[in-house]
């Protein structure tokens, strides 16, 4: 929103928001560590497998939103780059849906997994992969997005005004946090 003042044009500060999803969810981290950076022939095929899977998941999600496909539970993802390599944070409705996708031989994951294992046997130690799965109850989720930030869960599920879930982080966690010690 643009407001006019007598001397210049300024933008109002966007109000803080929180994620729009109700209920629990699954947070899935998956990444790779590149042990032989000077051998892209060994790690680049592993690297390119993830964008194919994410594109497939996004196509399925969009088709499900239009009523043209079954909802596989994928909510969204964000790709990050860290000191040890790239990783992706994914958001899912349930762990069962995540595992279903991972095991479905007709989806992109299973062929990529088989290809990685074959490459790893031929070139041990060239590239590592890892994942972490977190099942989070509704009361265990607290989010804050200020000054227009829309990343992570907000990007995957949309946003709503912060006050709808509580004014403080403790309130947004439904009082499930450990009380702070008194000074």
CSV table of C-alpha atoms in Angstrom, one decimal:
chain,number,residue,atom,x,y,z
A,1,UNK,CA,0.0,0.0,0.0
A,2,UNK,CA,1.3,3.4,-0.9
A,3,UNK,CA,0.5,6.5,1.1
A,4,UNK,CA,1.4,10.0,0.1
A,5,UNK,CA,3.0,12.6,2.4
A,6,UNK,CA,3.7,16.2,1.7
A,7,UNK,CA,7.4,15.5,0.8
A,8,UNK,CA,7.7,11.9,-0.5
A,9,UNK,CA,6.0,8.6,-1.2
A,10,UNK,CA,6.4,5.9,1.5
A,11,UNK,CA,5.2,2.3,1.9
A,12,UNK,CA,3.3,1.2,5.0
A,13,UNK,CA,4.9,-1.6,6.9
A,14,UNK,CA,3.1,-4.9,6.2
A,15,UNK,CA,1.3,-6.3,9.2
A,16,UNK,CA,2.9,-9.5,10.7
A,17,UNK,CA,1.2,-12.8,9.7
A,18,UNK,CA,1.3,-16.4,10.6
A,19,UNK,CA,0.7,-19.6,8.6
A,20,UNK,CA,-2.8,-20.4,7.5
A,21,UNK,CA,-2.9,-24.1,8.0
A,22,UNK,CA,-4.9,-25.7,10.8
A,23,UNK,CA,-3.9,-29.0,12.2
A,24,UNK,CA,-0.6,-30.8,12.4
A,25,UNK,CA,1.7,-31.6,9.6
A,26,UNK,CA,5.0,-33.3,8.6
A,27,UNK,CA,8.2,-31.4,8.0
A,28,UNK,CA,10.6,-33.4,5.8
A,29,UNK,CA,14.2,-32.3,5.3
A,30,UNK,CA,16.2,-34.0,2.5
A,31,UNK,CA,19.6,-33.0,1.2
A,32,UNK,CA,22.9,-34.1,-0.2
A,33,UNK,CA,26.5,-33.6,0.8
A,34,UNK,CA,29.0,-33.3,-2.0
A,35,UNK,CA,32.3,-35.1,-1.0
A,36,UNK,CA,34.0,-34.8,-4.4
A,37,UNK,CA,33.1,-31.3,-5.7
A,38,UNK,CA,35.6,-31.5,-8.6
A,39,UNK,CA,33.7,-34.6,-9.9
A,40,UNK,CA,30.3,-33.2,-10.9
A,41,UNK,CA,29.8,-36.2,-13.1
A,42,UNK,CA,29.4,-38.1,-9.8
A,43,UNK,CA,27.1,-35.7,-7.9
A,44,UNK,CA,25.2,-33.7,-10.6
A,45,UNK,CA,22.8,-36.6,-11.5
A,46,UNK,CA,21.8,-36.8,-7.8
A,47,UNK,CA,21.4,-33.0,-7.6
A,48,UNK,CA,19.1,-32.9,-10.7
A,49,UNK,CA,16.8,-35.7,-9.4
A,50,UNK,CA,15.3,-33.4,-6.7
A,51,UNK,CA,14.0,-30.6,-9.0
A,52,UNK,CA,12.3,-33.4,-11.1
A,53,UNK,CA,10.6,-34.8,-8.0
A,54,UNK,CA,9.5,-31.3,-6.7
A,55,UNK,CA,8.1,-30.4,-10.2
A,56,UNK,CA,6.2,-33.7,-10.2
A,57,UNK,CA,4.8,-33.0,-6.7
A,58,UNK,CA,3.8,-29.5,-7.6
A,59,UNK,CA,2.0,-30.7,-10.7
A,60,UNK,CA,0.1,-33.3,-8.7
A,61,UNK,CA,-0.7,-30.7,-6.0
A,62,UNK,CA,-2.0,-28.3,-8.5
A,63,UNK,CA,-4.1,-31.0,-10.3
A,64,UNK,CA,-5.5,-32.1,-7.0
A,65,UNK,CA,-6.5,-28.4,-6.2
A,66,UNK,CA,-8.4,-28.4,-9.5
A,67,UNK,CA,-10.1,-31.7,-8.7
A,68,UNK,CA,-8.2,-33.5,-11.5
A,69,UNK,CA,-6.0,-35.8,-9.4
A,70,UNK,CA,-5.9,-37.4,-6.0
A,71,UNK,CA,-4.3,-35.3,-3.2
A,72,UNK,CA,-1.0,-36.9,-2.3
A,73,UNK,CA,-0.5,-34.7,0.7
A,74,UNK,CA,2.3,-32.5,-0.5
A,75,UNK,CA,1.8,-28.9,0.7
A,76,UNK,CA,5.0,-27.2,-0.7
A,77,UNK,CA,8.7,-27.0,-0.4
A,78,UNK,CA,11.6,-24.6,-0.2
A,79,UNK,CA,15.1,-25.3,-1.5
A,80,UNK,CA,18.1,-24.1,0.6
A,81,UNK,CA,21.8,-24.1,0.1
A,82,UNK,CA,24.1,-24.6,3.1
A,83,UNK,CA,27.8,-25.2,3.7
A,84,UNK,CA,27.5,-28.9,3.3
A,85,UNK,CA,25.3,-28.8,0.2
A,86,UNK,CA,21.7,-28.3,-0.9
A,87,UNK,CA,18.7,-29.4,0.9
A,88,UNK,CA,14.9,-29.1,0.7
A,89,UNK,CA,12.4,-28.5,3.4
A,90,UNK,CA,9.1,-30.1,2.4
A,91,UNK,CA,5.7,-29.8,4.1
A,92,UNK,CA,3.2,-32.8,4.0
A,93,UNK,CA,-0.2,-33.5,5.4
A,94,UNK,CA,0.9,-36.8,6.9
A,95,UNK,CA,3.8,-39.2,7.2
A,96,UNK,CA,1.7,-41.9,5.5
A,97,UNK,CA,1.3,-39.7,2.4
A,98,UNK,CA,5.0,-38.9,2.4
A,99,UNK,CA,5.9,-42.6,2.5
A,100,UNK,CA,3.3,-43.5,-0.1
A,101,UNK,CA,5.0,-41.1,-2.5
A,102,UNK,CA,8.4,-42.4,-1.7
A,103,UNK,CA,7.4,-46.0,-2.4
A,104,UNK,CA,5.3,-45.5,-5.5
A,105,UNK,CA,7.2,-47.0,-8.4
A,106,UNK,CA,5.4,-44.8,-10.9
A,107,UNK,CA,6.5,-41.6,-9.3
A,108,UNK,CA,9.9,-39.9,-9.8
A,109,UNK,CA,11.3,-40.8,-6.3
A,110,UNK,CA,11.7,-44.5,-6.7
A,111,UNK,CA,13.7,-44.4,-10.0
A,112,UNK,CA,15.9,-41.6,-8.5
A,113,UNK,CA,16.5,-43.7,-5.3
A,114,UNK,CA,17.5,-46.7,-7.4
A,115,UNK,CA,19.8,-44.6,-9.6
A,116,UNK,CA,21.5,-43.1,-6.5
A,117,UNK,CA,22.1,-46.5,-5.0
A,118,UNK,CA,23.6,-47.8,-8.2
A,119,UNK,CA,25.9,-44.8,-8.4
A,120,UNK,CA,26.9,-45.0,-4.8
A,121,UNK,CA,28.0,-48.6,-5.2
A,122,UNK,CA,30.1,-47.7,-8.2
A,123,UNK,CA,31.6,-44.5,-6.6
A,124,UNK,CA,31.5,-44.9,-2.8
A,125,UNK,CA,31.9,-41.7,-0.8
A,126,UNK,CA,31.3,-39.3,-3.8
A,127,UNK,CA,28.0,-37.9,-2.6
A,128,UNK,CA,25.9,-38.5,0.5
A,129,UNK,CA,22.2,-38.1,0.9
A,130,UNK,CA,20.2,-37.6,4.1
A,131,UNK,CA,16.8,-36.9,5.4
A,132,UNK,CA,14.9,-36.0,8.6
A,133,UNK,CA,11.2,-36.4,9.2
A,134,UNK,CA,9.3,-34.5,11.9
A,135,UNK,CA,5.7,-35.2,12.7
A,136,UNK,CA,4.4,-32.0,14.3
A,137,UNK,CA,1.1,-31.7,16.2
A,138,UNK,CA,-1.0,-28.6,15.7
A,139,UNK,CA,0.0,-27.2,19.1
A,140,UNK,CA,3.7,-27.6,18.3
A,141,UNK,CA,3.7,-25.1,15.4
A,142,UNK,CA,4.5,-21.4,15.9
A,143,UNK,CA,5.2,-19.1,13.0
A,144,UNK,CA,5.8,-15.4,12.6
A,145,UNK,CA,6.4,-13.6,9.3
A,146,UNK,CA,7.1,-9.9,9.6
A,147,UNK,CA,7.7,-7.1,7.0
A,148,UNK,CA,6.3,-9.1,4.1
A,149,UNK,CA,8.4,-12.3,4.6
A,150,UNK,CA,6.6,-15.3,3.0
A,151,UNK,CA,8.8,-18.3,3.2
A,152,UNK,CA,8.7,-21.9,4.6
A,153,UNK,CA,5.3,-22.9,5.9
A,154,UNK,CA,3.7,-19.5,5.0
A,155,UNK,CA,4.7,-20.1,1.3
A,156,UNK,CA,3.3,-23.6,1.4
A,157,UNK,CA,0.0,-22.9,3.2
A,158,UNK,CA,-0.7,-19.2,2.9
A,159,UNK,CA,-1.0,-16.7,5.8
A,160,UNK,CA,-3.5,-15.1,8.1
A,161,UNK,CA,-3.3,-12.2,10.5
A,162,UNK,CA,-1.0,-12.9,13.4
A,163,UNK,CA,-3.6,-12.1,16.1
A,164,UNK,CA,-5.8,-15.0,14.8
A,165,UNK,CA,-3.4,-17.5,16.5
A,166,UNK,CA,-2.2,-15.3,19.3
A,167,UNK,CA,-0.2,-12.2,19.9
A,168,UNK,CA,2.9,-13.9,21.3
A,169,UNK,CA,4.9,-17.0,20.3
A,170,UNK,CA,3.8,-18.7,23.5
A,171,UNK,CA,0.1,-18.1,22.7
A,172,UNK,CA,0.6,-19.4,19.2
A,173,UNK,CA,2.1,-22.6,20.6
A,174,UNK,CA,-1.2,-23.0,22.5
A,175,UNK,CA,0.6,-22.7,25.9
A,176,UNK,CA,2.5,-26.0,25.3
A,177,UNK,CA,5.9,-24.4,26.0
A,178,UNK,CA,7.8,-24.8,29.2
A,179,UNK,CA,7.4,-21.8,31.5
A,180,UNK,CA,10.3,-19.4,31.6
A,181,UNK,CA,12.2,-19.4,35.0
A,182,UNK,CA,11.7,-16.3,37.0
A,183,UNK,CA,14.7,-14.1,37.6
